[in-house]
Coordinates of C-alpha atoms in Angstrom, one line a residue:
M1 CA 16.9 13.8 36.4
A2 CA 17.2 10.9 34.0
E3 CA 20.5 10.4 32.4
A4 CA 20.5 11.0 28.6
P5 CA 21.9 7.9 26.9
L6 CA 24.7 8.1 24.5
Q7 CA 23.9 7.5 20.8
S8 CA 23.8 3.9 19.7
E9 CA 26.3 2.7 17.2
Q10 CA 23.6 2.6 14.5
D11 CA 22.4 6.1 15.2
R12 CA 26.0 7.4 15.1
A13 CA 26.8 5.5 11.9
T14 CA 23.9 6.9 10.0
S15 CA 24.1 10.5 11.1
K16 CA 24.9 12.8 8.2
R17 CA 24.7 16.3 9.7
V18 CA 27.7 18.3 8.5
G19 CA 25.8 21.1 10.3
A20 CA 27.1 19.6 13.5
L21 CA 30.1 21.8 13.0
R22 CA 28.0 24.7 14.2
D23 CA 28.3 23.2 17.7
L24 CA 31.9 24.4 17.7
W25 CA 30.8 28.0 17.6
P26 CA 30.7 28.5 21.4
F27 CA 34.4 27.6 21.5
M28 CA 35.2 29.9 18.6
R29 CA 33.2 32.9 19.7
P30 CA 35.6 34.0 22.5
H31 CA 38.4 34.3 19.9
R32 CA 36.5 36.4 17.3
T33 CA 39.2 39.0 17.0
M34 CA 41.8 36.4 16.0
M35 CA 39.3 34.8 13.6
I36 CA 38.5 38.1 11.9
A37 CA 42.2 38.9 11.5
A38 CA 42.7 35.5 9.9
M39 CA 39.7 36.2 7.6
V40 CA 41.1 39.5 6.5
A41 CA 44.5 37.9 5.7
L42 CA 42.7 35.1 3.9
V43 CA 40.5 37.4 1.8
S44 CA 43.5 39.6 0.9
T45 CA 45.6 36.7 -0.4
A46 CA 42.6 35.3 -2.4
A47 CA 42.0 38.8 -4.0
I48 CA 45.7 39.2 -4.8
S49 CA 45.8 35.7 -6.5
L50 CA 42.9 36.8 -8.7
I51 CA 44.8 39.8 -9.9
L52 CA 47.6 37.8 -11.4
P53 CA 45.7 36.5 -14.5
L54 CA 44.8 40.1 -15.5
A55 CA 48.5 41.0 -15.5
V56 CA 49.3 37.9 -17.6
R57 CA 46.7 38.9 -20.2
R58 CA 48.2 42.4 -20.5
V59 CA 51.6 41.0 -21.0
V60 CA 50.5 38.5 -23.7
D61 CA 48.4 41.0 -25.6
N62 CA 51.1 43.7 -25.5
F63 CA 54.1 41.4 -26.0
E64 CA 54.7 42.0 -29.7
V65 CA 53.8 45.8 -29.8
D66 CA 55.4 47.0 -26.6
D67 CA 58.9 48.5 -26.5
G68 CA 59.8 46.8 -23.2
G69 CA 59.0 49.5 -20.7
L70 CA 55.4 48.3 -20.1
L71 CA 56.6 44.8 -19.7
D72 CA 59.2 45.8 -17.1
R73 CA 56.4 47.5 -15.2
Y74 CA 54.2 44.5 -15.3
F75 CA 57.0 42.2 -14.1
A76 CA 57.9 44.6 -11.3
A77 CA 54.2 44.6 -10.3
A78 CA 54.3 40.8 -10.4
L79 CA 57.1 40.8 -7.9
I80 CA 55.2 43.2 -5.6
I81 CA 52.2 40.9 -5.9
A82 CA 54.3 37.9 -5.0
A83 CA 55.7 39.6 -1.9
L84 CA 52.2 40.6 -0.8
M85 CA 51.1 37.0 -1.4
A86 CA 54.0 35.6 0.7
V87 CA 53.3 38.0 3.6
G88 CA 49.6 37.5 3.5
S89 CA 49.9 33.7 3.3
A90 CA 52.3 33.5 6.2
L91 CA 50.0 35.7 8.3
R92 CA 47.0 33.7 7.4
Y93 CA 48.8 30.4 8.3
Y94 CA 49.9 31.8 11.6
L95 CA 46.5 33.2 12.6
V96 CA 44.5 30.3 11.4
T97 CA 46.7 27.6 12.9
R98 CA 47.0 29.5 16.2
F99 CA 43.2 29.9 16.2
G100 CA 42.7 26.2 15.7
E101 CA 45.1 25.2 18.5
R102 CA 43.4 27.7 20.9
V103 CA 39.9 26.4 20.1
V104 CA 40.9 22.7 20.4
A105 CA 42.8 23.4 23.7
D106 CA 39.5 25.0 25.0
I107 CA 37.5 22.0 23.8
R108 CA 39.8 19.5 25.5
K109 CA 39.8 21.5 28.8
T110 CA 36.0 21.8 28.7
L111 CA 35.6 18.1 28.0
F112 CA 38.0 17.1 30.8
D113 CA 36.3 19.5 33.2
R114 CA 33.0 17.9 32.4
M115 CA 34.2 14.3 32.5
I116 CA 36.1 14.5 35.8
S117 CA 33.0 15.6 37.6
M118 CA 30.7 12.9 36.2
S119 CA 29.3 10.4 38.7
P120 CA 30.3 6.7 38.5
A121 CA 27.0 5.9 36.9
F122 CA 28.1 7.6 33.7
F123 CA 31.2 5.4 33.5
E124 CA 29.1 2.3 33.9
R125 CA 27.9 2.9 30.3
I126 CA 31.1 4.1 28.5
M127 CA 34.7 2.9 28.8
T128 CA 37.3 5.4 30.1
G129 CA 39.5 4.5 27.1
E130 CA 36.7 5.7 24.7
V131 CA 36.3 9.0 26.5
L132 CA 40.1 9.5 26.2
S133 CA 39.9 8.7 22.5
R134 CA 37.3 11.3 22.0
I135 CA 39.3 13.9 23.9
T136 CA 42.5 13.1 21.9
T137 CA 41.7 11.5 18.5
D138 CA 38.5 13.4 17.8
T139 CA 39.9 16.8 18.9
T140 CA 42.9 16.2 16.6
L141 CA 40.5 15.8 13.7
I142 CA 38.8 19.0 14.6
L143 CA 42.2 20.7 14.9
S144 CA 43.1 19.7 11.3
V145 CA 39.8 21.2 10.1
I146 CA 39.8 24.4 12.0
G147 CA 43.5 25.0 11.7
S148 CA 43.8 24.0 8.0
S149 CA 40.8 22.6 6.1
V150 CA 38.4 25.5 6.9
S151 CA 41.0 28.0 5.9
I152 CA 41.7 26.2 2.6
A153 CA 37.9 25.8 2.0
L154 CA 37.3 29.5 2.5
R155 CA 40.2 30.5 0.3
Q156 CA 39.2 28.1 -2.4
S157 CA 35.6 29.3 -2.2
L158 CA 36.6 32.9 -2.6
T159 CA 38.9 31.9 -5.5
L160 CA 36.0 29.9 -7.0
I161 CA 33.5 32.8 -6.7
G162 CA 35.9 35.5 -7.8
G163 CA 37.2 33.3 -10.6
L164 CA 33.7 32.7 -11.9
I165 CA 32.9 36.4 -11.9
L166 CA 36.1 37.2 -13.7
L167 CA 35.5 34.3 -16.1
M168 CA 32.1 36.0 -16.9
V169 CA 33.8 39.3 -17.5
T170 CA 36.4 37.7 -19.8
S171 CA 33.9 35.6 -21.8
A172 CA 30.2 35.2 -20.9
K173 CA 29.8 32.6 -23.6
L174 CA 32.5 30.3 -22.4
T175 CA 31.6 30.9 -18.7
G176 CA 28.0 29.8 -19.5
L177 CA 29.4 26.5 -20.9
V178 CA 31.5 26.1 -17.7
L179 CA 28.5 26.6 -15.5
L180 CA 26.7 23.8 -17.2
L181 CA 29.2 21.5 -15.5
V182 CA 28.3 22.6 -12.0
P183 CA 25.2 20.2 -11.5
A184 CA 27.3 17.3 -12.8
V185 CA 30.0 18.1 -10.2
I186 CA 27.8 18.8 -7.2
L187 CA 25.7 15.6 -7.6
P188 CA 28.6 13.2 -6.7
I189 CA 29.7 15.5 -3.9
I190 CA 26.3 15.3 -2.3
L191 CA 25.6 11.6 -2.9
L192 CA 29.0 10.1 -2.2
G193 CA 29.8 12.7 0.4
R194 CA 27.0 11.4 2.6
R195 CA 28.5 7.9 2.4
V196 CA 31.9 9.3 3.3
R197 CA 30.4 11.0 6.3
A198 CA 28.7 7.9 7.7
L199 CA 31.9 5.8 7.2
S200 CA 34.0 8.5 8.9
R201 CA 31.7 8.4 11.9
E202 CA 31.9 4.6 12.0
N203 CA 35.7 4.7 11.7
Q204 CA 36.0 7.1 14.7
D205 CA 33.7 4.9 16.8
W206 CA 35.8 1.8 16.1
I207 CA 39.0 3.8 16.9
A208 CA 37.4 4.8 20.2
S209 CA 36.5 1.2 21.0
S210 CA 40.0 0.1 20.1
S211 CA 41.4 2.7 22.6
G212 CA 39.0 1.5 25.3
S213 CA 40.0 -2.2 24.7
A214 CA 43.7 -1.4 24.7
S215 CA 43.4 0.8 27.8
E216 CA 41.5 -1.9 29.8
A217 CA 44.0 -4.6 28.8
L218 CA 47.1 -2.6 29.5
L219 CA 45.9 -1.4 32.8
S220 CA 45.3 -5.0 33.8
A221 CA 48.4 -6.4 32.1
Q222 CA 49.5 -8.4 35.2
T223 CA 46.2 -10.1 35.5
V224 CA 46.1 -10.8 31.8
Q225 CA 49.6 -12.4 31.9
A226 CA 48.9 -14.3 35.2
Y227 CA 45.9 -16.0 33.5
T228 CA 47.9 -16.4 30.2
N229 CA 45.2 -14.5 28.3
E230 CA 47.6 -12.6 26.2
A231 CA 46.4 -14.4 23.0
A232 CA 42.8 -13.6 23.7
S233 CA 43.6 -10.0 24.5
R234 CA 45.6 -9.7 21.3
A235 CA 42.8 -11.3 19.3
S236 CA 40.2 -9.0 20.8
F237 CA 42.2 -5.9 20.1
S238 CA 43.2 -7.1 16.6
D239 CA 39.5 -7.8 15.8
I240 CA 38.4 -4.3 16.8
T241 CA 41.4 -2.7 15.0
E242 CA 40.6 -4.6 11.8
K243 CA 37.0 -3.4 12.0
S244 CA 38.3 0.1 12.3
F245 CA 40.6 -0.5 9.3
D246 CA 37.7 -1.9 7.3
A247 CA 35.6 1.2 7.9
A248 CA 38.6 3.4 7.0
R249 CA 39.3 1.4 3.9
K250 CA 35.6 1.8 2.7
R251 CA 35.8 5.5 3.5
I252 CA 39.0 6.0 1.6
A253 CA 37.6 4.0 -1.4
V254 CA 34.4 6.1 -1.6
R255 CA 36.3 9.3 -1.2
A256 CA 38.8 8.3 -3.9
L257 CA 36.0 7.5 -6.2
M258 CA 34.3 10.8 -5.5
T259 CA 37.6 12.7 -6.1
A260 CA 38.2 10.8 -9.4
I261 CA 34.7 11.5 -10.7
I262 CA 34.8 15.2 -9.8
I263 CA 38.3 15.9 -11.2
F264 CA 37.5 14.1 -14.5
L265 CA 34.3 16.0 -14.9
V266 CA 35.9 19.4 -14.1
F267 CA 39.0 19.0 -16.3
A268 CA 37.1 17.3 -19.1
G269 CA 34.7 20.3 -19.1
V270 CA 37.6 22.8 -19.0
V271 CA 39.3 21.1 -22.0
G272 CA 36.1 21.2 -24.0
V273 CA 35.5 24.8 -23.2
L274 CA 39.1 25.8 -24.1
W275 CA 38.7 23.9 -27.4
I276 CA 35.8 26.2 -28.2
G277 CA 37.8 29.2 -27.0
A278 CA 40.7 28.3 -29.3
R279 CA 38.3 28.3 -32.2
D280 CA 37.0 31.8 -31.2
V281 CA 40.6 33.1 -31.1
R282 CA 41.1 31.8 -34.6
G283 CA 37.9 33.4 -35.7
G284 CA 38.9 36.8 -34.1
V285 CA 36.2 36.8 -31.5
M286 CA 38.7 37.0 -28.6
T287 CA 42.4 37.8 -28.2
V288 CA 45.1 35.3 -27.2
G289 CA 45.6 37.2 -23.9
E290 CA 41.9 36.9 -23.1
L291 CA 42.0 33.2 -23.8
V292 CA 45.1 32.8 -21.6
Q293 CA 43.4 34.8 -18.9
F294 CA 40.3 32.6 -19.2
L295 CA 42.5 29.5 -19.1
I296 CA 44.2 30.6 -15.9
Y297 CA 40.9 31.4 -14.2
S298 CA 39.5 28.1 -15.4
V299 CA 42.3 26.3 -13.8
M300 CA 41.9 28.2 -10.6
V301 CA 38.1 27.5 -10.6
A302 CA 38.7 23.8 -11.4
G303 CA 41.4 23.6 -8.7
G304 CA 39.0 25.2 -6.3
V305 CA 36.2 22.7 -7.0
A306 CA 38.6 19.8 -6.7
A307 CA 40.0 21.1 -3.4
L308 CA 36.6 21.7 -2.1
S309 CA 35.6 18.1 -2.9
E310 CA 38.6 16.9 -0.9
I311 CA 37.9 19.2 2.0
W312 CA 34.2 18.2 2.0
G313 CA 35.3 14.7 3.2
E314 CA 37.5 16.3 5.9
L315 CA 34.6 18.5 7.0
Q316 CA 32.4 15.4 7.2
R317 CA 35.0 13.6 9.4
A318 CA 35.2 16.6 11.6
A319 CA 31.4 16.8 11.8
G320 CA 31.3 13.2 13.0
A321 CA 34.0 14.0 15.6
T322 CA 32.1 17.1 16.7
E323 CA 28.9 15.1 17.2
R324 CA 30.8 12.6 19.4
L325 CA 32.4 15.4 21.5
V326 CA 29.1 17.3 21.8
E327 CA 27.5 14.0 22.8
L328 CA 29.8 13.9 25.9
L329 CA 29.3 17.6 26.7
H330 CA 25.5 17.2 26.5
S331 CA 25.4 14.0 28.6
V332 CA 23.2 14.6 31.6
D333 CA 24.7 13.3 34.8
A334 CA 22.3 11.3 37.0
V335 CA 23.7 13.1 40.0
Q336 CA 23.6 16.9 39.9
D337 CA 24.1 19.7 42.4
P338 CA 20.9 21.8 43.2
E339 CA 20.6 25.2 41.6
T340 CA 20.6 26.9 45.0
P341 CA 22.5 24.6 47.4
K342 CA 21.7 24.8 51.1
Q343 CA 24.3 25.8 53.6
I344 CA 25.1 23.9 56.8
E345 CA 26.9 25.0 59.9
A346 CA 30.4 26.2 59.4
K347 CA 31.7 23.6 61.8
R348 CA 30.4 20.2 60.6
I349 CA 29.6 17.8 63.4
G350 CA 29.4 14.7 61.0
A351 CA 26.0 13.3 61.8
I352 CA 24.9 10.8 59.1
S353 CA 21.4 9.4 58.7
F354 CA 19.9 6.9 56.2
R355 CA 16.1 7.3 56.1
D356 CA 14.3 4.2 54.5
V357 CA 16.9 4.1 51.7
S358 CA 16.4 1.7 48.8
F359 CA 19.0 1.6 46.0
S360 CA 19.9 -0.4 42.9
Y361 CA 22.9 0.3 40.7
P362 CA 22.0 1.8 37.2
S363 CA 23.7 -1.1 35.5
R364 CA 21.7 -3.7 37.6
P365 CA 18.3 -2.1 38.0
G366 CA 16.6 -5.4 38.9
I367 CA 19.0 -6.2 41.8
S368 CA 18.5 -4.3 45.1
A369 CA 21.8 -3.2 46.7
L370 CA 20.0 -1.6 49.6
D371 CA 16.5 -2.5 50.7
H372 CA 14.7 0.1 53.0
V373 CA 17.8 0.8 55.1
T374 CA 17.4 3.1 58.1
L375 CA 20.6 4.0 59.9
D376 CA 21.6 6.8 62.2
V377 CA 25.3 7.5 62.9
K378 CA 25.9 10.0 65.7
P379 CA 28.6 12.7 65.6
G380 CA 31.9 11.2 66.7
E381 CA 30.6 7.6 66.7
T382 CA 32.6 4.7 65.2
V383 CA 30.3 2.3 63.4
A384 CA 31.4 -0.9 61.7
L385 CA 29.6 -2.3 58.7
V386 CA 30.0 -6.1 58.4
G387 CA 28.4 -8.9 56.4
P388 CA 29.1 -11.1 53.4
S389 CA 30.3 -9.8 50.1
G390 CA 27.6 -8.0 48.1
A391 CA 25.5 -7.3 51.3
G392 CA 25.5 -3.5 50.7
K393 CA 28.4 -2.3 52.9
T394 CA 30.4 -0.5 50.2
T395 CA 27.2 0.9 48.7
I396 CA 26.6 2.7 52.0
I397 CA 30.1 4.3 51.6
Q398 CA 29.3 5.3 48.0
L399 CA 26.0 6.8 48.8
I400 CA 27.4 8.9 51.7
Q401 CA 29.7 10.5 49.1
R402 CA 26.7 10.9 46.8
F403 CA 28.3 9.0 43.9
Y404 CA 24.8 7.8 43.4
D405 CA 21.3 8.9 44.5
P406 CA 18.9 6.4 46.1
Q407 CA 15.7 5.5 44.2
S408 CA 13.8 6.1 47.4
G409 CA 14.5 7.5 50.9
A410 CA 17.0 10.2 51.9
I411 CA 20.6 10.4 53.2
L412 CA 21.2 13.3 55.6
F413 CA 24.5 15.0 56.5
D414 CA 24.1 17.1 59.6
D415 CA 20.3 16.8 59.2
V416 CA 20.4 18.2 55.6
D417 CA 19.5 16.0 52.6
L418 CA 22.6 15.4 50.5
R419 CA 20.6 16.2 47.4
H420 CA 20.2 19.8 48.7
L421 CA 24.0 20.3 49.2
A422 CA 26.7 21.0 46.7
R423 CA 28.8 17.8 46.3
E424 CA 32.1 19.6 46.5
E425 CA 31.1 21.3 49.7
F426 CA 30.2 18.3 51.8
R427 CA 32.8 16.0 50.3
R428 CA 35.5 18.3 51.7
D429 CA 34.4 17.0 55.1
I430 CA 34.9 13.4 54.2
A431 CA 38.2 11.4 54.2
L432 CA 38.1 8.1 52.3
V433 CA 40.4 5.1 52.4
P434 CA 39.0 2.8 49.6
Q435 CA 39.4 -0.9 49.4
D436 CA 41.6 -0.6 46.3
P437 CA 43.7 2.5 47.1
V438 CA 44.4 4.9 44.2
I439 CA 48.0 5.9 43.8
F440 CA 49.0 8.6 41.3
A441 CA 52.0 8.6 39.0
T442 CA 54.0 11.1 41.1
T443 CA 56.1 11.2 44.2
A444 CA 55.1 9.5 47.5
R445 CA 54.9 13.0 49.1
E446 CA 52.5 14.3 46.6
N447 CA 50.4 11.2 46.8
I448 CA 49.9 11.9 50.5
R449 CA 49.5 15.6 50.0
F450 CA 46.6 14.8 47.7
G451 CA 44.5 14.6 50.8
R452 CA 45.1 18.3 51.6
P453 CA 47.0 20.1 48.8
G454 CA 48.1 23.0 51.0
A455 CA 49.7 20.8 53.6
T456 CA 53.4 21.5 54.5
D457 CA 56.1 18.8 54.2
A458 CA 56.1 18.4 58.0
E459 CA 52.4 17.8 58.1
V460 CA 52.7 15.2 55.3
E461 CA 55.5 13.4 57.2
E462 CA 53.5 13.5 60.4
A463 CA 50.5 11.9 58.6
A464 CA 52.8 9.2 57.2
R465 CA 54.2 8.4 60.7
A466 CA 50.6 8.1 62.0
A467 CA 49.8 5.7 59.2
A468 CA 53.0 3.6 59.8
A469 CA 54.3 4.6 56.4
H470 CA 57.3 6.8 57.4
D471 CA 59.8 4.0 57.7
F472 CA 59.2 2.3 54.4
L473 CA 59.1 5.7 52.6
M474 CA 62.4 6.7 54.0
A475 CA 63.9 3.4 52.8
L476 CA 62.9 4.3 49.2
P477 CA 65.8 5.5 47.0
D478 CA 64.7 9.2 47.2
G479 CA 62.6 9.0 50.4
Y480 CA 59.4 11.0 50.2
E481 CA 60.5 12.3 46.7
S482 CA 60.6 8.8 45.2
Y483 CA 58.5 8.4 42.1
V484 CA 56.0 5.5 42.8
G485 CA 55.0 4.7 39.2
E486 CA 51.7 4.5 37.4
R487 CA 49.0 3.3 39.9
G488 CA 51.9 2.8 42.4
V489 CA 53.4 -0.2 40.6
M490 CA 56.6 0.2 42.6
L491 CA 54.8 -0.3 45.9
S492 CA 53.4 -3.4 47.5
G493 CA 49.7 -3.6 48.3
G494 CA 50.3 -2.9 52.0
Q495 CA 52.5 0.1 51.2
K496 CA 49.8 1.6 48.8
Q497 CA 47.2 1.1 51.5
R498 CA 49.3 2.9 54.1
I499 CA 49.8 5.9 51.8
A500 CA 46.1 6.0 51.3
I501 CA 45.6 6.0 55.1
A502 CA 48.2 8.8 55.5
R503 CA 46.3 10.8 52.8
A504 CA 43.0 10.4 54.8
I505 CA 44.8 11.3 58.1
L506 CA 46.2 14.5 56.5
R507 CA 42.7 15.5 55.3
D508 CA 41.7 15.9 58.9
A509 CA 37.9 15.7 58.0
P510 CA 35.0 15.3 60.5
V511 CA 33.9 12.1 58.7
L512 CA 36.2 9.2 58.1
L513 CA 35.2 6.3 55.7
L514 CA 37.3 3.2 55.8
D515 CA 36.5 0.6 53.2
E516 CA 38.6 -2.5 54.0
A517 CA 41.4 -0.1 54.9
T518 CA 43.7 -2.7 56.5
S519 CA 42.9 -5.7 54.3
A520 CA 46.3 -5.6 52.5
L521 CA 48.4 -5.1 55.7
D522 CA 50.6 -7.7 57.4
A523 CA 49.8 -8.3 61.1
E524 CA 52.4 -5.9 62.5
S525 CA 51.5 -3.1 60.1
E526 CA 47.8 -3.7 60.8
H527 CA 48.4 -3.4 64.5
L528 CA 50.2 -0.1 64.0
V529 CA 47.6 1.3 61.6
Q530 CA 44.8 0.1 63.8
K531 CA 46.2 2.2 66.6
A532 CA 46.5 5.2 64.2
V533 CA 42.9 4.8 63.1
E534 CA 41.6 4.6 66.6
S535 CA 43.5 7.8 67.5
L536 CA 42.2 9.4 64.3
A537 CA 38.6 8.3 64.9
E538 CA 38.5 10.1 68.2
G539 CA 36.0 13.0 67.9
R540 CA 35.2 12.0 64.3
T541 CA 32.3 10.1 62.7
T542 CA 33.8 6.9 61.4
L543 CA 32.4 4.2 59.3
I544 CA 34.4 1.1 58.9
V545 CA 33.7 -1.6 56.3
A546 CA 35.5 -4.8 57.2
H547 CA 35.4 -8.5 56.6
R548 CA 38.1 -9.2 59.2
L549 CA 36.1 -8.8 62.4
A550 CA 39.2 -8.4 64.5
T551 CA 39.5 -4.8 63.1
V552 CA 36.0 -3.8 64.3
K553 CA 35.7 -5.4 67.8
K554 CA 36.3 -2.0 69.4
A555 CA 33.7 -0.1 67.4
D556 CA 31.0 1.7 69.3
R557 CA 28.4 -0.2 67.2
I558 CA 28.5 -2.9 64.7
V559 CA 25.8 -3.0 62.0
V560 CA 25.3 -6.4 60.2
F561 CA 24.2 -6.4 56.6
E562 CA 22.8 -9.2 54.6
A563 CA 21.2 -9.0 51.1
G564 CA 21.0 -5.2 51.3
K565 CA 19.2 -5.2 54.7
I566 CA 20.3 -4.5 58.2
V567 CA 19.8 -7.8 60.1
A568 CA 21.5 -7.0 63.4
T569 CA 23.0 -4.1 65.4
G570 CA 25.0 -4.0 68.6
T571 CA 28.5 -4.3 70.1
H572 CA 30.8 -7.3 69.4
D573 CA 29.8 -9.1 72.6
E574 CA 26.1 -8.4 72.2
L575 CA 26.1 -9.7 68.6
V576 CA 28.0 -12.9 69.5
A577 CA 25.6 -13.5 72.4
Q578 CA 22.6 -13.1 70.0
G579 CA 23.8 -15.7 67.6
G580 CA 22.8 -15.3 64.0
L581 CA 25.0 -14.2 61.0
Y582 CA 27.6 -12.2 63.0
A583 CA 28.1 -14.9 65.6
R584 CA 28.6 -17.4 62.7
L585 CA 31.1 -15.1 61.0
A586 CA 32.9 -14.6 64.3
R587 CA 33.1 -18.3 65.0
L588 CA 34.5 -18.9 61.5
Q589 CA 37.2 -16.2 61.9
F590 CA 38.2 -16.6 65.5
T591 CA 37.5 -20.2 66.6
E592 CA 38.1 -22.1 63.3
G593 CA 40.8 -19.7 62.3
L594 CA 42.7 -20.4 65.5
A595 CA 42.1 -24.2 65.1
A596 CA 43.6 -24.0 61.7
E597 CA 46.7 -22.4 63.0

């Protein structure tokens, strides 16, 4: 299945669909009960607030003729209304805010669940930092809307509608004049609101780019500093951040203009209407209490319109954030599990076959990484893949794990096409030691246990001994419980590689993939690890990618790659005798290497 591209910057900048907020409904639906309870509290508080002006009117109209008893009752009722307002508002705040936090937590979990299973091809097109920005910054925007703005918008809408109805009851004439203002207020909301929406989306895109740039630079801080590129990195980050600020500045300016226009139109209209009302009171058409009641409702309606114009901008920002999140959720992975995966034997024997496989990386479609490769690896066989950089060796390792699918041909695991198997199912039977070992920001013990989470402490330590890692781990301040830092910054390259090897040993899988597994080891450690790998490889299907031919001399078979093709196959002695690429590499490494020493 083709992978759906993410929206372009231009498409995202010009999108104006506030209706994108509807895409949040699947996350809100499971919490309908909480949402309904919040709505009840919200409607109740809005209704109570609309009762107050009626009480004020009665107080004003009866102030001069009442003996005090009625006024006392009105003020007592006002206290009761205030108490109900306080309880209702607190309940509304609690329910709405909790509802927003719950929905956003679900969105974040769903996004992470989706992203962590995406194939590497997806991350060739989008920076990890941008994905993190969407999961954090964009969801924070949505939280502010669901947990606050929507509640305020609904309350103000109810106040606006109820206020207009009660304005009509109080004075139809004055209300008709107020309604003439509505088109004048709505027009700038629609026209300027679209511009705010587009600028909000652009602002969020630049924030995401800024996060991606910062993440990349900070994760590579040592390299940046080693090549004295701090100034260039600062300039690049500053440029992106300034573009984000420019988009934000434009959005703020447009929104401020929209707010100023709306507030002026609303309050100018109210002042004009009240001027007419004051003349009606003088003429005896309406009472002072009715005018005061109309005045309070007018202020409530005007405040509601002004608040809604503010919230409209927030809703537009949230709509942009929602589009960006939904964009991730709807991204189609190039590698997908079949709807009905096939099952293979309970005991995997680890047979691997490449049948006329051709493959190009999605980011380099015109360059062939593998060109009609056919390769059969028998169960329990140790096969070494050698050749110059870029020949296709690591591509073989990646395709075996189905990080990508070939454009043609098939890859079989125990005689079943990988595309017919669930990825999680067959990957459990593979242990990998990558060229650049991944070390997590936790203890050394937990890093090794990552290979088999249910392993005991004794099993972890046994794997470490087999990988020649036990001694250096015990020398750390807290032994196996030592925190190794983000990406293992507290360890040397060789130490990280030995932890990765211990992790693979602990996994105890029928297929072992070693991608330059000993490249960062010193001679003594390499000798120890080589013995551990030889012991581990017994009875397992093992593929070894290596540039250093000394590590593959004992392999059952050596496969030589060049320009994505298999150019020779055989044992070390056979390939040396044949001449060709392998013999040339062997001569460079063994003969000239010794001469140099």
